[in-house]
N, CA, C and O of each residue as an XYZ file, in Angstrom:
708
protein
N     -11.245     -0.741      2.957
C      -9.770     -0.134      2.701
C      -9.802     -0.246      4.159
O      -8.612     -0.012      4.367
N     -10.348     -0.450      5.410
C     -10.292     -0.462      7.127
C      -9.115     -1.740      7.011
O      -8.227     -1.748      7.863
N      -9.133     -3.318      5.447
C      -9.629     -3.938      6.082
C      -8.559     -4.889      5.649
O      -8.533     -6.035      6.099
N      -6.852     -3.694      3.896
C      -6.789     -3.920      3.283
C      -5.863     -2.682      4.314
O      -4.786     -2.720      3.718
N      -5.737     -2.039      5.032
C      -4.906     -2.037      6.397
C      -4.187     -2.313      7.339
O      -3.092     -2.077      7.851
N      -5.812     -3.326      7.511
C      -5.724     -4.484      8.225
C      -4.444     -5.565      7.803
O      -3.322     -5.662      8.300
N      -5.073     -6.322      6.701
C      -3.552     -7.310      6.049
C      -2.722     -6.119      6.476
O      -2.334     -6.500      7.580
N      -2.209     -4.919      6.293
C      -0.153     -4.643      5.478
C      -0.468     -4.636      7.168
O       0.321     -5.542      7.437
N      -1.050     -4.266      8.484
C      -0.384     -4.483      9.246
C      -0.189     -5.613     10.099
O       0.339     -5.710     11.207
N      -0.799     -6.553      9.243
C      -0.013     -8.471      9.953
C       0.542     -8.368      8.841
O       1.582     -7.813      9.197
N       0.694     -8.574      6.961
C       2.283     -7.989      7.195
C       3.206     -8.181      7.416
O       3.858     -9.223      7.480
N       3.557     -6.516      7.676
C       4.355     -5.760      8.155
C       4.984     -6.049      9.337
O       5.882     -5.494      9.971
N       4.158     -7.286      9.540
C       4.750     -7.513     11.842
C       5.037     -9.412     11.143
O       6.203     -9.736     11.368
N       4.576    -10.066     10.728
C       5.441    -11.361     10.314
C       6.117    -10.847      9.120
O       6.332    -11.768      8.331
N       6.546     -9.661      8.685
C       8.222     -9.854      8.032
C       8.767     -8.620      8.810
O       9.826     -8.155      8.389
N       8.132     -7.973      9.988
C       9.361     -6.880     11.319
C      10.794     -7.518     11.700
O      10.863     -8.246     12.690
N      12.006     -7.232     10.874
C      13.078     -8.171     11.336
C      13.275     -7.943     12.941
O      13.752     -8.871     13.594
N      13.033     -7.125     13.373
C      12.940     -6.917     14.676
C      12.277     -7.618     15.900
O      12.644     -7.623     17.075
N      10.714     -8.476     15.041
C      10.575     -9.990     15.461
C      11.374    -10.946     15.620
O      12.385    -11.283     15.003
N      10.572    -11.578     16.951
C      11.418    -12.801     17.039
C      11.477    -13.953     15.510
O      10.733    -13.955     14.529
N      12.753    -14.906     15.860
C      11.585    -15.526     14.181
C      10.492    -15.976     14.384
O       9.694    -15.634     13.511
N       9.903    -16.872     15.483
C       8.778    -17.662     15.521
C       8.154    -16.764     14.874
O       7.128    -17.251     14.400
N       8.307    -15.408     14.560
C       6.677    -14.650     14.372
C       7.294    -14.114     13.088
O       6.463    -13.375     12.560
N       9.047    -14.221     11.962
C       8.661    -14.365     10.901
C       8.544    -15.119     10.184
O       9.103    -15.167      9.088
N       7.886    -15.785     10.579
C       7.916    -17.466      9.483
C       9.293    -18.672      9.795
O       9.365    -19.815      9.343
N      10.212    -18.019     10.633
C      11.138    -18.320     11.504
C      12.467    -18.535      9.799
O      13.267    -19.469      9.767
N      12.402    -17.816      9.006
C      13.560    -17.997      7.534
C      13.838    -16.639      7.832
O      13.164    -15.616      7.956
N      15.680    -17.106      7.951
C      17.231    -15.120      7.848
C      17.306    -15.467      6.461
O      17.659    -16.521      5.933
N      16.788    -14.054      5.816
C      17.459    -13.372      4.424
C      18.922    -12.615      4.692
O      19.412    -12.520      5.817
N      19.545    -12.086      3.468
C      20.287    -11.623      4.323
C      20.454    -10.590      4.372
O      19.277    -10.579      4.734
N      20.918     -8.989      4.386
C      20.309     -8.128      4.984
C      20.237     -7.089      3.279
O      19.566     -6.122      2.917
N      21.383     -8.002      2.574
C      21.502     -7.498      1.473
C      20.477     -8.612      0.161
O      20.681     -8.270     -1.004
N      19.306    -10.031      0.389
C      18.349    -10.103     -0.155
C      16.817     -9.458      0.320
O      15.744     -9.594     -0.267
N      17.089     -8.753      1.518
C      15.843     -8.261      2.231
C      16.332     -6.596      1.435
O      15.575     -5.625      1.406
N      16.924     -6.605      1.192
C      17.630     -4.674      1.174
C      16.923     -4.620     -0.425
O      16.623     -3.506     -0.856
N      16.644     -5.945     -1.360
C      16.654     -6.269     -2.641
C      15.191     -5.564     -3.386
O      14.574     -4.860     -2.586
N      14.503     -5.664     -4.912
C      13.188     -5.035     -5.018
C      13.043     -6.433     -4.228
O      13.862     -7.347     -4.137
N      12.038     -6.342     -3.805
C      10.794     -7.911     -3.670
C      11.724     -9.036     -2.068
O      11.416    -10.186     -1.753
N      12.768     -8.198     -1.433
C      13.439     -8.763     -0.783
C      12.096     -9.138      0.129
O      11.486    -10.131     -0.270
N      11.832     -8.806      0.710
C      10.227     -9.104      1.265
C       9.160     -9.537      0.975
O       8.182     -9.900      1.629
N       9.371     -9.488      0.058
C       7.937    -10.676     -0.642
C       8.677    -12.438     -1.154
O       8.197    -13.348     -1.830
N      10.425    -12.231     -0.221
C      10.934    -13.443     -0.737
C      11.156    -13.880      0.849
O      11.557    -15.009      1.129
N      10.955    -13.207      1.533
C      10.863    -13.653      3.151
C       9.809    -14.419      3.662
O       9.924    -15.414      4.378
N       8.549    -13.792      3.168
C       7.694    -14.171      3.149
C       7.308    -15.617      2.784
O       6.569    -16.396      3.387
N       8.030    -15.781      1.592
C       7.729    -17.080      0.127
C       8.429    -17.575      0.748
O       7.950    -18.706      0.827
N      10.076    -17.555      1.803
C      10.481    -18.623      1.784
C       9.655    -19.189      2.867
O       9.235    -20.346      2.870
N       9.301    -17.705      4.419
C       8.838    -18.910      5.013
C       8.031    -19.794      5.901
O       8.190    -20.429      6.943
N       6.283    -19.342      4.273
C       5.704    -19.701      4.323
C       5.961    -20.557      3.590
O       4.798    -20.671      3.204
N       6.406    -21.194      3.107
C       7.115    -22.338      2.156
C       7.036    -23.623      3.312
O       6.336    -24.633      3.375
N       8.605    -22.798      4.584
C       8.832    -23.671      5.408
C       7.623    -23.979      6.324
O       7.580    -25.116      6.794
N       6.784    -23.241      6.591
C       5.674    -23.951      7.503
C       4.951    -24.973      6.727
O       4.503    -25.999      7.239
N       4.806    -24.552      4.989
C       3.894    -25.114      5.230
C       5.233    -27.308      4.541
O       4.877    -28.251      3.836
N       6.504    -27.049      5.247
C       7.006    -28.171      4.042
C       7.215    -28.295      3.094
O       7.329    -29.400      2.564
N       7.400    -26.709      2.261
C       7.637    -27.108      0.508
C       8.609    -26.703      0.619
O       8.995    -25.930      1.496
N       9.397    -27.300     -0.547
C      10.248    -26.729     -1.006
C      10.317    -25.919     -1.445
O       9.563    -25.023     -1.065
N      11.460    -25.589     -2.786
C      11.558    -23.415     -3.970
C      11.028    -24.415     -4.726
O      10.382    -23.818     -5.587
N      10.883    -26.009     -4.978
C      10.730    -26.367     -6.294
C       9.249    -26.561     -6.098
O       8.409    -25.878     -6.683
N       9.045    -27.269     -5.474
C       7.658    -26.678     -4.318
C       6.557    -26.387     -4.836
O       5.493    -26.767     -5.325
N       7.316    -25.452     -4.501
C       6.314    -23.880     -5.008
C       6.291    -23.238     -5.940
O       5.622    -22.258     -6.270
N       7.043    -23.795     -6.395
C       7.341    -23.647     -8.300
C       6.438    -23.867     -8.542
O       5.411    -23.190     -8.487
N       6.656    -25.096     -8.940
C       4.794    -26.413     -8.971
C       4.152    -25.886     -8.596
O       3.487    -25.631     -9.600
N       3.416    -25.115     -7.363
C       2.789    -24.559     -7.261
C       2.433    -22.790     -7.737
O       1.419    -22.092     -7.725
N       3.789    -22.592     -8.110
C       2.683    -21.446     -8.860
C       3.387    -20.929    -10.173
O       3.918    -19.979    -10.749
N       3.015    -22.212    -10.221
C       3.549    -22.332    -11.911
C       4.056    -21.993    -12.964
O       3.613    -21.815    -14.099
N       5.419    -21.881    -12.319
C       6.466    -21.100    -12.961
C       7.816    -22.069    -11.861
O       7.736    -22.512    -10.716
N       8.994    -22.082    -12.917
C       9.819    -22.982    -12.746
C      11.435    -22.575    -11.231
O      11.992    -21.524    -10.911
N      11.593    -23.961    -10.767
C      13.035    -23.236    -10.240
C      13.913    -21.904     -9.757
O      14.237    -21.047     -8.935
N      14.003    -22.697    -11.345
C      16.141    -21.777    -11.593
C      15.010    -20.062    -11.832
O      15.593    -19.033    -11.491
N      13.318    -19.876    -12.461
C      13.045    -18.799    -12.292
C      12.304    -18.470    -11.698
O      11.428    -17.807    -12.252
N      12.149    -18.810     -9.700
C      12.428    -18.109     -8.445
C      13.591    -17.803     -8.279
O      13.890    -16.691     -7.845
N      14.763    -18.997     -8.682
C      15.702    -18.201     -7.950
C      16.187    -17.084     -8.321
O      16.561    -16.148     -7.613
N      16.179    -17.229    -10.019
C      16.498    -15.647    -10.723
C      16.065    -14.312     -9.997
O      16.675    -13.260     -9.809
N      14.668    -14.771     -9.622
C      13.634    -13.850     -8.566
C      15.066    -13.728     -7.762
O      16.046    -13.032     -8.031
N      14.881    -14.492     -6.866
C      15.114    -14.418     -5.498
C      16.792    -13.416     -5.701
O      17.027    -12.289     -5.267
N      17.959    -14.579     -6.713
C      18.563    -13.996     -6.140
C      19.539    -12.175     -7.354
O      20.669    -11.695     -7.439
N      17.965    -11.841     -8.049
C      18.086    -10.576     -8.472
C      17.898    -10.436    -10.143
O      17.243     -9.678    -10.859
N      18.909    -11.681    -10.415
C      18.546    -11.402    -12.461
C      17.648    -11.712    -12.782
O      17.568    -11.992    -13.978
N      16.485    -11.845    -11.964
C      15.660    -11.189    -12.634
C      14.656     -9.814    -12.044
O      14.421     -9.998    -10.850
N      14.264     -9.013    -12.364
C      13.665     -7.899    -11.784
C      12.087     -8.553    -11.389
O      11.386     -8.961    -12.315
N      11.642     -8.614    -10.117
C      10.602     -9.000     -9.249
C       9.472     -8.131     -9.908
O       8.431     -8.726    -10.192
N       9.546     -7.017    -10.136
C       8.758     -5.721    -10.044
C       7.695     -6.190    -11.828
O       6.717     -5.634    -12.328
N       8.495     -7.383    -12.275
C       8.026     -8.249    -14.112
C       7.643     -8.651    -14.044
O       7.265     -9.105    -15.124
N       6.925     -9.346    -12.689
C       6.281    -10.968    -12.991
C       5.244    -10.501    -13.657
O       4.866     -9.449    -14.171
N       4.832    -11.782    -13.474
C       3.373    -11.272    -14.065
C       1.788    -11.636    -13.508
O       1.836    -12.192    -12.411
N       0.396    -11.440    -14.031
C      -0.126    -11.515    -13.609
C      -0.848    -12.469    -12.342
O      -1.298    -12.278    -11.212
N      -0.658    -13.570    -13.258
C      -0.606    -14.766    -13.347
C      -0.046    -15.845    -11.842
O      -0.453    -16.865    -11.285
N       1.380    -14.630    -11.634
C       2.472    -15.255    -10.785
C       2.455    -14.465     -9.427
O       3.067    -14.766     -8.403
N       1.382    -13.077     -9.696
C       0.669    -12.415     -8.795
C      -0.019    -12.682     -7.986
O       0.022    -12.295     -6.819
N      -0.995    -13.613     -8.635
C      -2.165    -13.785     -7.910
C      -2.055    -15.901     -7.532
O      -2.930    -16.615     -7.043
N      -1.083    -16.169     -7.863
C      -0.392    -17.003     -7.713
C       0.634    -17.121     -6.153
O       0.888    -18.015     -5.346
N       0.907    -16.045     -6.278
C       1.822    -16.324     -4.800
C       0.878    -15.280     -3.971
O       1.310    -14.952     -2.866
N      -0.578    -14.634     -4.468
C      -1.718    -13.729     -3.644
C      -2.376    -15.328     -2.748
O      -3.135    -15.366     -1.779
N      -1.706    -16.573     -3.560
C      -3.208    -17.343     -2.838
C      -1.996    -18.004     -2.098
O      -2.217    -18.231     -0.908
N      -0.526    -18.424     -2.656
C       0.287    -19.249     -1.846
C      -0.346    -18.541     -0.347
O      -1.038    -19.199      0.430
N       0.028    -17.106     -0.117
C       0.565    -16.894      0.952
C      -0.413    -15.828      2.308
O      -0.264    -15.502      3.486
N      -1.708    -15.564      0.853
C      -2.833    -15.624      1.894
C      -3.131    -14.233      2.417
O      -3.915    -13.724      3.218
N      -2.113    -13.827      1.573
C      -2.533    -12.030      1.264
C      -2.862    -11.524      0.383
O      -2.178    -11.558     -0.640
N      -4.322    -10.701      0.463
C      -4.448     -9.483     -1.009
C      -3.367     -9.174     -2.497
O      -2.140     -9.268     -2.511
N      -4.096     -8.865     -3.440
C      -3.222     -9.195     -4.567
C      -2.584     -8.046     -4.343
O      -1.471     -7.861     -4.835
N      -3.251     -7.023     -3.498
C      -2.574     -5.286     -4.057
C      -1.256     -5.772     -2.711
O      -0.368     -5.030     -3.131
N      -0.740     -6.334     -1.722
C       0.223     -6.391     -0.761
C       0.984     -6.866     -1.780
O       1.901     -6.125     -2.134
N       0.785     -8.465     -2.658
C       1.739     -8.915     -3.062
C       2.190     -7.843     -4.032
O       3.334     -7.509     -3.725
N       1.688     -7.090     -5.209
C       2.017     -5.977     -5.763
C       3.341     -4.952     -5.163
O       4.362     -4.615     -5.762
N       2.854     -4.584     -3.640
C       3.124     -3.517     -3.031
C       4.919     -4.928     -3.077
O       5.869     -5.046     -3.851
N       4.580     -5.496     -2.073
C       5.625     -6.049     -1.780
C       7.130     -6.903     -3.352
O       8.359     -6.941     -3.292
N       6.486     -7.231     -4.098
C       6.854     -6.942     -5.270
C       7.443     -6.012     -6.120
O       8.050     -6.183     -7.177
N       7.026     -4.439     -5.156
C       7.835     -4.010     -6.144
C       7.451     -3.627     -7.032
O       8.338     -2.875     -7.435
N       6.205     -3.593     -8.103
C       5.091     -3.200     -8.345
C       3.947     -2.190     -8.813
O       3.131     -1.838     -9.665
N       4.371     -2.062     -7.934
C       3.423     -0.609     -7.169
C       4.439     -0.308     -5.859
O       5.333     -0.977     -5.341
N       3.898      0.958     -5.587
C       4.720      1.507     -4.687
C       3.651      1.966     -3.143
O       2.605      2.519     -3.483
N       3.709      1.906     -2.600
C       2.590      2.934     -1.775
C       1.607      4.089     -1.819
O       0.390      4.145     -1.647
N       2.578      5.034     -2.120
C       2.673      6.117     -2.941
C       1.476      6.322     -4.454
O       0.755      7.313     -4.334
N       1.292      5.634     -5.543
C       0.274      4.838     -5.956
C      -0.832      4.582     -5.955
O      -1.661      4.280     -6.813
N      -0.820      4.770     -4.500
C      -2.412      3.743     -3.996
C      -2.876      5.408     -2.904
O      -4.081      5.661     -2.916
N      -2.279      6.066     -2.350
C      -2.345      6.825     -1.647
C      -1.865      8.329     -1.799
O      -0.640      8.390     -1.903
N      -2.420      9.393     -1.833
C      -1.893     10.932     -1.619
C      -0.510     11.087     -1.177
O      -0.171     10.021     -0.662
N       0.529     12.019     -1.147
C       1.677     12.344     -0.454
C       0.796     13.556      0.259
O      -0.068     14.371     -0.063
N       1.464     13.212      1.285
C       1.067     14.523      2.170
C       1.612     16.126      1.599
O       1.445     17.252      2.067
N       2.221     15.698      0.558
C       2.728     16.511      0.206
C       1.622     17.765     -0.880
O       1.533     18.981     -1.048
N       0.916     16.402     -1.419
C       0.101     17.273     -2.009
C      -0.844     18.170     -1.577
O      -1.494     19.057     -2.131
N      -0.763     17.683     -0.321
C      -2.674     18.670      0.038
C      -2.713     19.916      0.453
O      -3.784     20.461      0.723
N      -1.320     20.641      0.577
C      -1.802     22.336      0.659
C      -2.417     22.103     -1.104
O      -3.484     21.883     -1.678
N      -1.562     22.231     -1.302
C      -2.796     22.283     -3.224
C      -3.607     21.628     -3.523
O      -4.207     22.257     -4.394
N      -4.374     20.118     -3.285
C      -5.468     19.623     -2.624
C      -6.530     20.750     -1.294
O      -7.721     20.436     -1.285
N      -6.364     21.249     -0.869
C      -6.423     22.302     -0.631
C      -7.109     23.257     -0.725
O      -8.286     23.410     -0.398
N      -6.226     24.109     -1.288
C      -6.602     24.783     -1.883
C      -7.841     25.197     -3.726
O      -8.605     26.074     -4.130
N      -7.479     24.367     -4.025
C      -8.723     24.288     -4.939
C     -10.007     22.721     -4.235
O     -11.041     22.451     -4.846
N      -9.656     22.104     -3.185
C     -11.521     22.530     -3.191
C     -11.811     23.145     -2.108
O     -12.749     22.671     -1.467
N     -11.025     24.540     -1.486
C     -11.861     26.215     -1.452
C     -11.590     26.789     -2.509
O     -12.049     27.904     -2.259
N     -11.173     26.855     -3.534
C     -12.265     26.530     -4.906
C     -13.275     26.427     -4.475
O     -13.812     27.224     -3.707
N     -14.063     24.643     -5.215
C     -14.699     24.494     -5.397
C     -15.724     24.799     -4.486
O     -16.913     24.864     -4.800
N     -15.327     24.963     -3.495
C     -16.173     26.227     -2.420
C     -17.372     27.252     -2.439
O     -18.582     27.433     -2.301
N     -15.782     27.937     -2.788
C     -16.703     29.269     -3.550
C     -17.274     29.770     -4.665
O     -17.969     30.767     -4.860
N     -16.774     28.723     -5.521
C     -17.823     28.417     -6.613
C     -18.804     27.948     -6.399
O     -19.390     27.632     -7.434
N     -19.676     27.570     -4.902
C     -20.832     26.636     -5.246
C     -21.337     27.381     -5.529
O     -20.664     28.397     -5.706
N     -22.822     27.494     -5.788
C     -24.012     28.476     -5.605
C     -24.716     28.222     -4.638
O     -25.913     28.506     -4.622
N     -24.274     27.803     -3.932
C     -25.017     27.482     -2.192
C     -24.841     28.058     -1.600
O     -25.472     28.964     -1.055
N     -23.064     27.339     -1.488
C     -21.707     27.266      0.145
C     -21.238     28.717     -0.634
O     -21.397     29.799     -0.069
N     -20.683     28.612     -1.904
C     -20.243     30.239     -3.165
C     -20.340     31.330     -1.646
O     -19.544     31.546     -0.733
N     -21.897     31.892     -1.998
C     -21.931     33.332     -1.758
C     -21.745     33.753     -0.209
O     -21.518     34.885      0.219
N     -21.930     32.304      0.678
C     -21.109     32.430      2.326
C     -19.817     32.434      2.904
O     -19.460     32.953      3.961
N     -19.057     31.687      1.945
C     -17.548     31.543      2.062
C     -16.842     33.061      2.745
O     -16.366     33.778      1.865
N     -16.818     33.174      3.035
C     -15.502     34.352      3.853
C     -14.620     34.600      3.574
O     -13.752     33.794      3.909
N     -14.159     35.813      2.801
C     -12.824     35.830      2.367
C     -11.918     35.713      3.977
O     -10.895     35.172      3.559
N     -11.794     35.808      4.807
C     -10.912     36.430      5.192
C     -10.559     34.117      6.007
O      -9.897     33.441      6.794
N     -11.304     34.078      5.285
C     -11.307     32.143      5.636
C     -10.032     31.837      4.396
O      -9.485     30.736      4.337
N      -9.735     32.782      3.609
C      -9.217     32.293      2.568
C      -7.346     31.858      3.023
O      -6.695     31.008      2.415
N      -6.714     32.857      4.434
C      -5.577     33.277      5.172
C      -5.314     32.503      6.197
O      -4.217     32.450      6.754
N      -6.606     31.665      6.597
C      -6.311     30.454      7.564
C      -4.750     29.229      7.477
O      -4.097     29.155      6.436
N      -4.447     28.518      8.539
C      -3.350     27.529      7.680
C      -4.004     26.434      7.376
O      -5.059     26.472      8.009
N      -3.968     25.869      7.002
C      -3.943     24.128      6.041
C      -5.119     23.261      7.562
O      -6.113     22.694      7.109
N      -4.982     23.208      8.984
C      -5.536     22.339      9.364
C      -7.152     23.045      9.395
O      -8.162     22.359      9.556
N      -7.159     24.244      9.245
C      -8.178     25.168      9.472
C      -8.830     25.164      7.711
O      -9.950     25.419      7.270
N      -7.710     24.804      7.126
C      -8.419     24.742      5.860
C      -9.062     23.154      5.781
O     -10.266     23.116      5.524
N      -8.585     22.249      5.918
C      -9.007     20.853      5.878
C     -10.156     20.600      6.616
O     -11.135     19.988      6.188
N     -10.010     21.173      7.960
C     -12.090     21.481      8.713
C     -12.567     22.455      7.819
O     -13.739     22.085      7.895
N     -12.599     23.095      7.286
C     -14.053     23.795      6.758
C     -13.784     22.923      5.234
O     -14.860     23.024      4.644
N     -13.122     22.374      4.636
C     -13.480     21.605      3.815
C     -13.969     19.615      3.945
O     -14.228     18.650      3.226
N     -13.857     19.935      5.117
C     -14.939     18.308      5.487
C     -16.102     19.095      5.948
O     -17.218     18.596      5.803
N     -16.022     19.855      6.297
C     -18.019     20.261      6.962
C     -18.018     20.196      5.793
O     -18.051     18.995      5.528
N     -18.002     20.671      5.046
C     -18.509     21.425      3.678
C     -19.210     20.116      2.928
O     -20.322     20.120      2.399
N     -17.887     18.510      3.047
C     -18.341     17.490      2.415
C     -19.701     17.146      2.971
O     -20.506     16.298      2.585
N     -19.784     18.234      4.239
C     -20.380     16.708      5.370
C     -22.257     17.600      4.523
O     -23.174     17.100      3.872
N     -22.070     18.608      4.886
C     -23.528     18.898      4.674
C     -23.976     19.010      3.046
O     -25.126     19.005      2.607
N     -22.463     19.133      2.140
C     -23.251     19.109      0.868
C     -23.353     17.503      0.531
O     -24.451     17.046      0.216
N     -22.514     16.885      0.582
C     -22.113     14.914      0.434
C     -21.554     15.458     -0.427
O     -22.411     16.315     -0.639
N     -20.966     15.621     -0.962
C     -19.481     15.510     -2.144
C     -18.646     15.806     -1.445
O     -18.573     16.477     -0.416
N     -17.369     14.780     -2.591
C     -16.745     13.842     -1.388
C     -15.471     15.415     -2.387
O     -15.493     16.132     -3.387
N     -15.107     15.291     -1.890
C     -14.183     17.197     -2.368
C     -12.958     16.344     -2.520
O     -12.504     16.150     -3.648
N     -12.287     15.725     -1.259
C     -10.721     15.564     -1.009
C     -10.517     13.835     -0.818
O     -11.361     13.239     -0.149
N      -9.591     13.219     -1.311
C      -9.421     11.584      0.261
C      -9.813     11.306      1.195
O     -10.579     12.242      1.426
N      -9.870     10.708      1.935
C     -10.676     10.063      3.118
C      -9.205      9.432      3.784
O      -8.406      8.609      3.337
N      -9.241     10.186      5.009
C      -7.626     10.099      6.004
C      -8.721     10.279      7.078
O      -8.754     11.457      7.433
N      -9.411      9.694      7.562
C     -10.193     10.415      8.511
C      -9.809      9.581      9.246
O      -9.109      8.980      8.431
N      -9.548      8.380     11.240
C      -9.822      7.515     11.683
C      -9.973      7.254     11.119
O      -9.877      7.715      9.981
N     -10.563      5.689     11.712
C     -10.213      4.139     12.245
C     -11.746      4.695     12.431
O     -12.021      5.752     13.000
N     -12.475      3.999     11.981
C     -13.635      3.475     13.418
C     -13.871      2.298     13.996
O     -14.679      2.215     14.921
């Protein structure tokens, strides 16, 4: 997961519209193009093509699709979210990105699809506390007064339980090593 985070940070830096052109692959796309689903993917694709000296036709040939299809994706005539798995794999290789990063950039999946929403944390914490209270080893020792502490304290209790029991109760969201 750590390498994915680092890859995503590098990709975000490559595509940062505030970054100098040379740090953005030297490609300018209109705000309209960047705002479309898959716009950032095309910014990266066109930038990588410029770095390599490839035309969009060359890129299409390397990806196993037609120039017309890539153009339709770029203009929004075709939905980038509906690209095939084969094209995702080709884009991943061409861009040098993890497949997951291409799926996110193409808007086929959202970051929320792979990460828990912070809005769900209170419900997850309450479920975790219920699990601890029903644990045959630790449950009898759980004081009722801890049911009414704030979420930060509940989170701490759950993490202590995970360490003590060796069970994973919540998705990991701790500091990077």
